[in-house]
Coordinates of C-alpha atoms and ligand atoms in Angstrom, one line a residue:
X72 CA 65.6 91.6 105.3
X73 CA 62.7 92.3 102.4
X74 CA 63.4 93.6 99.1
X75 CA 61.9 97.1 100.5
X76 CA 65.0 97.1 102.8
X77 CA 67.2 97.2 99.9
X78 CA 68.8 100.4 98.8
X79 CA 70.0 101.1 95.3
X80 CA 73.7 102.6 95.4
X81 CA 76.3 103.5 92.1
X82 CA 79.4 101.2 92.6
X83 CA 80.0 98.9 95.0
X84 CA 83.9 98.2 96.0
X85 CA 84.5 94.9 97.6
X86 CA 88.1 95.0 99.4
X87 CA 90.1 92.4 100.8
X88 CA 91.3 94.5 103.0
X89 CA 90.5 98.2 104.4
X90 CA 92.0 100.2 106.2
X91 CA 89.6 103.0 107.1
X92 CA 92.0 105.4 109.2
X93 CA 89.2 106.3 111.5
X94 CA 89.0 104.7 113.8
X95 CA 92.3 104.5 113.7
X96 CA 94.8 101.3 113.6
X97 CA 92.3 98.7 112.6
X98 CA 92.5 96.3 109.4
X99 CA 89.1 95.3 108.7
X100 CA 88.9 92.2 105.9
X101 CA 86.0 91.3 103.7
X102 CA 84.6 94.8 103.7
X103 CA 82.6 96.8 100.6
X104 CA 82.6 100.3 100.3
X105 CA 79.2 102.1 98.5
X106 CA 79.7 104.7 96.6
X107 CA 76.6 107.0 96.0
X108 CA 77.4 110.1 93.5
X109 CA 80.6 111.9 95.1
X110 CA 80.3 110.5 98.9
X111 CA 80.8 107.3 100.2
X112 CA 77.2 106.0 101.3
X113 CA 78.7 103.0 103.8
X114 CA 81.2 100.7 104.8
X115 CA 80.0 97.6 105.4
X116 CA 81.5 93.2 105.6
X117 CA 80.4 92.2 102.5
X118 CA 77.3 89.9 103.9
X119 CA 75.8 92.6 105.1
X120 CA 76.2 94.7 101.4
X121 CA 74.4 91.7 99.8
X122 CA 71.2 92.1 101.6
X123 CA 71.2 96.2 102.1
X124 CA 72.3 97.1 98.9
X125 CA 71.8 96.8 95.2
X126 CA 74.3 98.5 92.9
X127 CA 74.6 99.3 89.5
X128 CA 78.5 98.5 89.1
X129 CA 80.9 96.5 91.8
X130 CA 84.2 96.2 91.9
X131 CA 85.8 93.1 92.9
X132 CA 89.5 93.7 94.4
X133 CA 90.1 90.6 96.4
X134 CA 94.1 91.0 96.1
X135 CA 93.8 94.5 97.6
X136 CA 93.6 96.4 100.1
X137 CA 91.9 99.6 100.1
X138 CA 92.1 103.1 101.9
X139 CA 91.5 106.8 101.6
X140 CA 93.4 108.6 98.5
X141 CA 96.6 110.4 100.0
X142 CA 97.2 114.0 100.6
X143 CA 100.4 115.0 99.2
X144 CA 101.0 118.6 101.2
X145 CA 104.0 120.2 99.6
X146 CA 104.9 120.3 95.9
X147 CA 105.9 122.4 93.6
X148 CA 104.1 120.3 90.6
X149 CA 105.4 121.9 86.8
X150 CA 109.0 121.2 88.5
X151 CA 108.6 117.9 87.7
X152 CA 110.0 119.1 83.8
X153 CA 113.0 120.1 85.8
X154 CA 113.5 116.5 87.5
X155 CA 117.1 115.2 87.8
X156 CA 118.3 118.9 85.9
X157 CA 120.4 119.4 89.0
X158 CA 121.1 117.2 91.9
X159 CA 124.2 116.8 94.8
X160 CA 123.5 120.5 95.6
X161 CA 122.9 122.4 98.9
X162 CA 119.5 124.4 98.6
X163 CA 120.9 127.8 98.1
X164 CA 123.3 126.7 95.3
X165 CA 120.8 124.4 94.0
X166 CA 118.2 127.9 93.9
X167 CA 120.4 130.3 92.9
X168 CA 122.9 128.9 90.2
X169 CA 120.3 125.9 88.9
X170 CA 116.7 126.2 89.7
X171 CA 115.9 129.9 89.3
X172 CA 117.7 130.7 86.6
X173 CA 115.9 128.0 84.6
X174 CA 112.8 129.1 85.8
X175 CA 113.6 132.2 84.8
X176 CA 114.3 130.9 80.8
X177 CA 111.3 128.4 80.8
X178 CA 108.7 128.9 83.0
X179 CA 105.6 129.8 81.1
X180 CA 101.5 129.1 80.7
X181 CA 102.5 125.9 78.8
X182 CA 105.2 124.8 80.9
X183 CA 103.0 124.5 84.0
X184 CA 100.1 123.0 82.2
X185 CA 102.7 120.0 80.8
X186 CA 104.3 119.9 84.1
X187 CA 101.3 119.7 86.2
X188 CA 100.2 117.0 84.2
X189 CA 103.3 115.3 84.3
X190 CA 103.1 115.6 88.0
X191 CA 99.5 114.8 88.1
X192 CA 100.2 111.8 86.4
X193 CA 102.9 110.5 88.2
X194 CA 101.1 111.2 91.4
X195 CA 97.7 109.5 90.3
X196 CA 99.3 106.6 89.6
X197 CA 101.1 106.3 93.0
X198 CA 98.0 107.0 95.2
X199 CA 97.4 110.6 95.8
X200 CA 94.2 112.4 95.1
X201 CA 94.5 115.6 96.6
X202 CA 97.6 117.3 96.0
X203 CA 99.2 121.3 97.5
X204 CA 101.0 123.1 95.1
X205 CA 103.3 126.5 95.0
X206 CA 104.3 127.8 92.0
X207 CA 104.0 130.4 89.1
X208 CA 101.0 130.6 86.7
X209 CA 98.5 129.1 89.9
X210 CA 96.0 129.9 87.4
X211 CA 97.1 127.5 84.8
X212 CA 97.8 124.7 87.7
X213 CA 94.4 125.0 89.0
X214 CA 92.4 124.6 86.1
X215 CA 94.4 121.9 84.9
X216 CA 94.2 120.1 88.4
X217 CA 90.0 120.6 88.0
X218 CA 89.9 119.3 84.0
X219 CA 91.6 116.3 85.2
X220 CA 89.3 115.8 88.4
X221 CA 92.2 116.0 91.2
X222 CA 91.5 117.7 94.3
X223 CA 94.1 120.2 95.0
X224 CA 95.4 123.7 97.2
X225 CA 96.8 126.0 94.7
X226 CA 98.8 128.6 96.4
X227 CA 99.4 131.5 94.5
X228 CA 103.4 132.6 95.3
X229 CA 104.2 135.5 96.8
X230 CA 108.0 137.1 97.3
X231 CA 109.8 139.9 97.1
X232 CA 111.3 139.4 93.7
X233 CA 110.1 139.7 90.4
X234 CA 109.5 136.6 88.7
X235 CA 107.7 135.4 85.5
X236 CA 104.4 135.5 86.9
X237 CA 104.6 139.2 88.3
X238 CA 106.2 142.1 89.2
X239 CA 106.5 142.2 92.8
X240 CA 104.1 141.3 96.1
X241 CA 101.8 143.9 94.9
X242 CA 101.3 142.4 91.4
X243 CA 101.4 138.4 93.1
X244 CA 98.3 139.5 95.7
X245 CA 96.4 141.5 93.6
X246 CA 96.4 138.2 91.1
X247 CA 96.4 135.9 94.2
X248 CA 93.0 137.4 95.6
X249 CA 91.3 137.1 91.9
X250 CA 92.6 133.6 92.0
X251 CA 91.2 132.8 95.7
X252 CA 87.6 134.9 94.5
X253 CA 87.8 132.3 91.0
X254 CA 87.9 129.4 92.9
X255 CA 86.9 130.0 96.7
X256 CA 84.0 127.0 97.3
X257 CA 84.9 124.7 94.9
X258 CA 84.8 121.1 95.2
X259 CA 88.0 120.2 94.0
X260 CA 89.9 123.5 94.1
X261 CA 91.4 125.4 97.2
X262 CA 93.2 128.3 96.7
X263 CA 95.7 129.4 99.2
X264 CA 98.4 132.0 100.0
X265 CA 101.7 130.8 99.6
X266 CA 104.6 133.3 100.6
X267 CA 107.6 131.7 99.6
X268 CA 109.9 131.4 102.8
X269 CA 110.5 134.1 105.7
X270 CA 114.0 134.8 103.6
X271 CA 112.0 136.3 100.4
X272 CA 109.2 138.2 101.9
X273 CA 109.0 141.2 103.8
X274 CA 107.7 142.3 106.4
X275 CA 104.2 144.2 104.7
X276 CA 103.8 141.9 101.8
X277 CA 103.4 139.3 104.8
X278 CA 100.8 141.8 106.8
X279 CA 99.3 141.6 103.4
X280 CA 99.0 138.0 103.0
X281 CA 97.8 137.7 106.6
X282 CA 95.0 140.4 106.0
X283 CA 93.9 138.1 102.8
X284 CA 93.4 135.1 104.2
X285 CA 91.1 136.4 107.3
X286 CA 89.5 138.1 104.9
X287 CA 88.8 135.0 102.9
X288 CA 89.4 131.8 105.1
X289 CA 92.3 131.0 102.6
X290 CA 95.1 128.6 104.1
X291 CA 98.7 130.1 104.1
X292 CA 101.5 127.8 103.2
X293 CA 105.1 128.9 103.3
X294 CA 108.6 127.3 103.7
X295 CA 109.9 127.4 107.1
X296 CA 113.0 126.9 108.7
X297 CA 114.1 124.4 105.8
X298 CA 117.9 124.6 107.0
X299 CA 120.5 126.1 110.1
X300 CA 121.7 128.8 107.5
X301 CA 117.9 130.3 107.3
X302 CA 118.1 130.5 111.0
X303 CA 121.5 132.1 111.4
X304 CA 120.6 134.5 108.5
X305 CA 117.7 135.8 110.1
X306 CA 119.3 136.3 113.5
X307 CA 122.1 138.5 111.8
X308 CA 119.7 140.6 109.8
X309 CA 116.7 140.9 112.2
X310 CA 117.7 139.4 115.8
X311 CA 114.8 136.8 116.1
X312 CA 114.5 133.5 114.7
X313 CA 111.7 133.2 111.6
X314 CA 109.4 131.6 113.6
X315 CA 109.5 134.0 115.7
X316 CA 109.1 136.8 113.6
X317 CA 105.9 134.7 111.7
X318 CA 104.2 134.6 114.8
X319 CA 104.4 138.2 115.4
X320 CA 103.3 139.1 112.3
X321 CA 100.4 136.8 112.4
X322 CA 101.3 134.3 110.1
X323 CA 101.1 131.9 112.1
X324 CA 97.5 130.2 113.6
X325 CA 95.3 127.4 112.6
X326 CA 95.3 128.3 108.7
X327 CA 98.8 128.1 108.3
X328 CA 100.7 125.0 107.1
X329 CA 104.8 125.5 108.0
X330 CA 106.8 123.3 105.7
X331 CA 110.2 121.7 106.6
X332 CA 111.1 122.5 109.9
X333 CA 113.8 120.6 110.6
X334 CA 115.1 123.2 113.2
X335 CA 113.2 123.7 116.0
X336 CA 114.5 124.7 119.4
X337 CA 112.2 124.6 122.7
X338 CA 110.5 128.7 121.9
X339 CA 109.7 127.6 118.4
X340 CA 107.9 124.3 119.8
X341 CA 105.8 126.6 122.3
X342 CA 105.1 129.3 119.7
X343 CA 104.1 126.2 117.0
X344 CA 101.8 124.1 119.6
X345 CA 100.0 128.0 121.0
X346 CA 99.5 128.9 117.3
X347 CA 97.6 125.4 116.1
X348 CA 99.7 125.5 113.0
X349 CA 100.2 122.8 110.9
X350 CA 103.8 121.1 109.7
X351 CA 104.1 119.6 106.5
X352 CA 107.2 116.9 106.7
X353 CA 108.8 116.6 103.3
X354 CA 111.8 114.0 104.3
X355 CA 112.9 113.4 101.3
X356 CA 113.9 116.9 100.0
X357 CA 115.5 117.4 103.5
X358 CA 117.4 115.1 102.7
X359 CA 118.9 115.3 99.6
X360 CA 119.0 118.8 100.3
X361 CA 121.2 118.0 103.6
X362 CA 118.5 120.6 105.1
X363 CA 118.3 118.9 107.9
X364 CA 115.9 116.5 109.9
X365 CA 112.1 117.4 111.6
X366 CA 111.6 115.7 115.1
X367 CA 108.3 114.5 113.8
X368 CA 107.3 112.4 116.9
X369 CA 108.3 114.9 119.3
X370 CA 106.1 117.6 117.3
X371 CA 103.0 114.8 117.5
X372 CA 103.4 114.3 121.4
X373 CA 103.1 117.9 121.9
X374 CA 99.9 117.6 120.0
X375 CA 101.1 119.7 116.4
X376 CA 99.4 118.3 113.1
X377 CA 101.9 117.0 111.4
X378 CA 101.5 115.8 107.6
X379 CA 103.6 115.0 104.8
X380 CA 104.4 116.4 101.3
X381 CA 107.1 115.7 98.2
X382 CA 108.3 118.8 97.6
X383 CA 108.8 119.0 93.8
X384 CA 110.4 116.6 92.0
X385 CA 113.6 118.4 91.3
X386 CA 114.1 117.7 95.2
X387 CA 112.7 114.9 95.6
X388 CA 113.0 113.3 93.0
X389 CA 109.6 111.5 92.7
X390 CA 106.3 112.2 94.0
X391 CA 105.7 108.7 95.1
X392 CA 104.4 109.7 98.6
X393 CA 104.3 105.8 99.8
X394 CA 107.7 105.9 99.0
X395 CA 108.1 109.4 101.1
X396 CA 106.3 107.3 103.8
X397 CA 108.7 104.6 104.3
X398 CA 111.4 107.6 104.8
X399 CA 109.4 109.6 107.4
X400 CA 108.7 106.5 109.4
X401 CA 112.7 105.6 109.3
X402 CA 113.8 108.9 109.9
X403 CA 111.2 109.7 112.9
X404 CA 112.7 106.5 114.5
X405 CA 116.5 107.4 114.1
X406 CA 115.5 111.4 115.1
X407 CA 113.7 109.9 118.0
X408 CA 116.5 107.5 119.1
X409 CA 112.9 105.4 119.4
X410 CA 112.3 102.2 116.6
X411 CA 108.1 102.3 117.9
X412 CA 108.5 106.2 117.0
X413 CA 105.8 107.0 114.0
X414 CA 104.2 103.3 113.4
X415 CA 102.7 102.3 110.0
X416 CA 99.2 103.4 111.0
X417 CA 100.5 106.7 112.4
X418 CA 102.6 106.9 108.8
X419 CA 99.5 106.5 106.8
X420 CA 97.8 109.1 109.1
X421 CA 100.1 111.5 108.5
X422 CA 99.4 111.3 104.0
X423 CA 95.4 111.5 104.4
X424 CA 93.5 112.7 107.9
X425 CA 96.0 114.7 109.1
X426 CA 95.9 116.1 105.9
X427 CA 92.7 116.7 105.7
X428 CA 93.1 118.3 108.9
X429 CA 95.5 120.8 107.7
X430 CA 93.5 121.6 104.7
X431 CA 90.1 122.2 107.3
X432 CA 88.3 119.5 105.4
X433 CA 89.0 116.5 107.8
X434 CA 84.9 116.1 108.5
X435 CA 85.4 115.7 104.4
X436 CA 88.7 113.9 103.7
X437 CA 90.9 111.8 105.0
X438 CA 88.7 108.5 106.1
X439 CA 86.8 106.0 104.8
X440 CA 83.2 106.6 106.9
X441 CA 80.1 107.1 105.4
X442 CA 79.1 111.0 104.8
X443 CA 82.6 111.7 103.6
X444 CA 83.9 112.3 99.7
X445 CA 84.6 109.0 97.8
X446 CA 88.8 109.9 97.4
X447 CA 90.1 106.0 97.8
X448 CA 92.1 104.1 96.5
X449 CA 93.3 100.9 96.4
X450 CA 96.9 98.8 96.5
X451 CA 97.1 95.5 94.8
X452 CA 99.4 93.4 97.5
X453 CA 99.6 90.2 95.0
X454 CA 102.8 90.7 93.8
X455 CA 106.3 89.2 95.1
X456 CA 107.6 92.2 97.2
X457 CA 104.3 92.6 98.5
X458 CA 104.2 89.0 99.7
X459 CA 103.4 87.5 102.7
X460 CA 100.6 89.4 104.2
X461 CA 100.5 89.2 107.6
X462 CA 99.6 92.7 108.3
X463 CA 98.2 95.6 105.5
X464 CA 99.4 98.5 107.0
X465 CA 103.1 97.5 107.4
X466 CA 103.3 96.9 103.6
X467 CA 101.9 100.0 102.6
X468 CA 104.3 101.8 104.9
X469 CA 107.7 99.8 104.6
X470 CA 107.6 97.2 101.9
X471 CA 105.5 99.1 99.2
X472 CA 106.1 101.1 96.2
X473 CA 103.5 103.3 94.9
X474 CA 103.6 101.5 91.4
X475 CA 101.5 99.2 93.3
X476 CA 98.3 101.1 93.5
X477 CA 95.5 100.2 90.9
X478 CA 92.6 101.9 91.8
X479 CA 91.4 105.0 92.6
X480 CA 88.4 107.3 92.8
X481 CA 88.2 111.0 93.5
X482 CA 84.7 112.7 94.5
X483 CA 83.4 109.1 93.4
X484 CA 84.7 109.2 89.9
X485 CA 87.1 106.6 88.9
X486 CA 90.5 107.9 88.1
X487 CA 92.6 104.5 87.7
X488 CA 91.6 101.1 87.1
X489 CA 94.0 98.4 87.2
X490 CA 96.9 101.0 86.5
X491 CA 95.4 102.6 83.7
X492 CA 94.8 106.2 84.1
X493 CA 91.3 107.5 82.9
X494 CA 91.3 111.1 82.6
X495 CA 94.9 111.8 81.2
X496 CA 95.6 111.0 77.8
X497 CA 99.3 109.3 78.9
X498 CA 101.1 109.2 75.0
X499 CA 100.6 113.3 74.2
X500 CA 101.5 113.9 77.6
X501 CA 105.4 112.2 76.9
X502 CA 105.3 113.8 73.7
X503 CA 105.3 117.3 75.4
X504 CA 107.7 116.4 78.1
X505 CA 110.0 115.1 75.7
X506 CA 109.7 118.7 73.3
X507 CA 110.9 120.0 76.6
X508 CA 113.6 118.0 77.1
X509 CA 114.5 119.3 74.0
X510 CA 114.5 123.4 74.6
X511 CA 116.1 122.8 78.3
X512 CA 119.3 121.2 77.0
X513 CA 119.6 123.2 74.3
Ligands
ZN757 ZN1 109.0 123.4 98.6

């Protein structure tokens, strides 16, 4: 090769290991990744990056392995101020006598700007670059999401019930379409419809939401047959089960993420796989919720998209999604009566192309091949509970914690380098959590 062969590039990433996700299940070694303003420009064994390309920065990571940024579905990010407030509870206690009443004290403008940074942090740091979130004050979450350079879905809530951010489902859409008109073609910033579960919306306020997003190509995302009693309610009061009821109203199709669903009998499977939606697995909130479990392999062998979200951290309660991983991958197997059931490459599927997928951005996200957004990250393995390596992928999925992760890059800009984050100023930000420590005890 001649000097006219070579190409100039911005950063050059030289990784140990990479897992690329597509095609999928393969551990390449050796490999650089070239970054060229947001998109990645190749991936390529490092020989061949000497003689093709010239860079003005590279980044040697030669204890790491490196792979797309993770997708983190489902969250609910300013309740990370509420984390570890109340615990040991069954979801409609836990709502009714805990959550909502404090979010009815202290949610405000500045509580979701500290707690979406609190999240943000905490989920930088741990690997994700593109995060979903649900809550009051969308507004506030998405322009704090796009000042720190994170990709996420902001879904505006919508519910019968006043809250702080409105007065009722007329009030939440008319403020949900000004948000989705704010933001609609952004790089970084997809606004969504989020109706909060089949239990707090009617029947038009759901017509609504349906009408909005074919009128604007905006994703819905709603909660959706978290637990038995949501079922059993809904039978009493309207005589069909909710996802039922969804699919005749129209909710359901290939815009329309369903999170939870741990109960799913044989019509719900056929009305999920002829709709194209898309399930967003959040194990750990089932969990500690005692929701109940989702038969993730048996929803992939009929062909559904399944991801994987937190929830918010008052569930949870962290939003390591590694960690979140390693539970869907051991629950799968025990739901499945099956230990090959949802291997370590399907796990890390799940957290970034199927993602993407849900999102409609997988020919954008999700994968490291050239063309596609530089969101990657990288996990130093060097440490004592990540070693031996004998095989990338199994670590990340079973034996890692997301403390681990040292790099990353969203839309080619570098967010964390060797664990320290970039864009949010970490010592203010404890300062204002701590303040509202504070107020919430008192
Ligand atoms: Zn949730």
């Amino acid at each position: 090769m001649t000097a006219d062969t070579i190409t100039a590039a911005d950063s050059r990433i030289n990784a140990r290991w990479l897992i690329p996700v597509e095609p999928f299940g393969i551990v390449l070694e050796h490999q650089a990744v070239i970054l060229r303003g947001s998109r990645i420009a190749d991936v390529l064994s490092q020989s061949e990056a000497d003689l093709k390309y010239r860079t003005r920065e590279t980044v040697n990571l030669d204890r790491h392995v490196v792979m797309p940024g993770l997708i983190n579905l489902h969250g609910h990010t300013a309740m990370s101020l509420f984390r570890g407030l109340a615990d040991d509870l069954p979801l409609m206690t836990w709502l009714n006598d805990h959550i909502w009443p404090a979010e009815g004290k202290f949610v405000s403008e500045p509580f979701v700007l500290d707690g979406t940074r609190l999240a943000m942090a905490e989920m930088l740091r741990t690997g994700t670059t593109t995060f979903s979130d649900m809550y009051f004050f969308p507004e506030v979450t998405a322009q704090a999401a796009h000042d720190a350079g994170m990709r996420a879905q902001v879904c505006f809530p919508l519910m019968d019930m006043p809250t702080v951010w409105g007065s009722g489902p007329d009030e939440y859409l008319r403020k949900g379409a000004a948000l989705i008109e704010q933001w609609q073609g952004d790089e970084y910033i997809m606004p969504a419809i989020g109706p909060h579960a089949p239990y707090t919306v009617s029947d038009q306020p759901l017509k609504d939401a349906v009408a909005l997003a074919e009128r604007t190509g905006a994703a819905i995302q709603l909660h959706l047959h978290e637990t038995a009693f949501e079922i059993d309610e809904a039978m009493k009061a309207t005589g069909s089960r909710p996802v039922t009821r969804m699919a005749e109203l129209g909710v359901l199709g290939r815009n329309t993420q369903c999170v939870h669903m741990t109960q799913i009998d044989d019509s719900d499977l056929e009305q999920l796989v002829r709709s194209g939606a898309h399930i967003v697995h959040c194990p750990e909130s089932n969990l500690k919720l005692a929701s109940g479990l989702c038969p993730v392999q048996k929803l992939m062998d009929h062909g559904i998209n399944v991801t994987i979200g937190t929830d918010g951290a008052a569930s949870n309660n962290d939003l390591d999604l590694f960690g979140e991983l390693k539970t869907a991958a051991m629950v799968a197997k025990v739901v499945a009566g099956d230990a090959s059931a949802l291997s370590a490459h399907r796990a890390l599927e799940l957290a970034t192309l199927n993602g993407a997928r849900a999102l409609g951005r997988e020919q954008e996200l999700g994968s490291l091949v050239a063309g596609k957004l530089a969101d990657l990250i990288a996990v130093d393995l060097s440490d004592p509970f990540l070693q031996p390596v004998y095989d990338p992928a199994s670590h990340l999925v079973y034996s890692n914690h997301g403390r681990a992760v040292s790099h990353s890059w969203i839309h080619g800009v570098p967010q964390l380098q060797d664990g320290r984050l970039t864009r949010i100023d970490v010592p203010d930000l404890m300062l204002r959590v701590s303040e509202w420590r504070q107020q919430i005890l008192s």
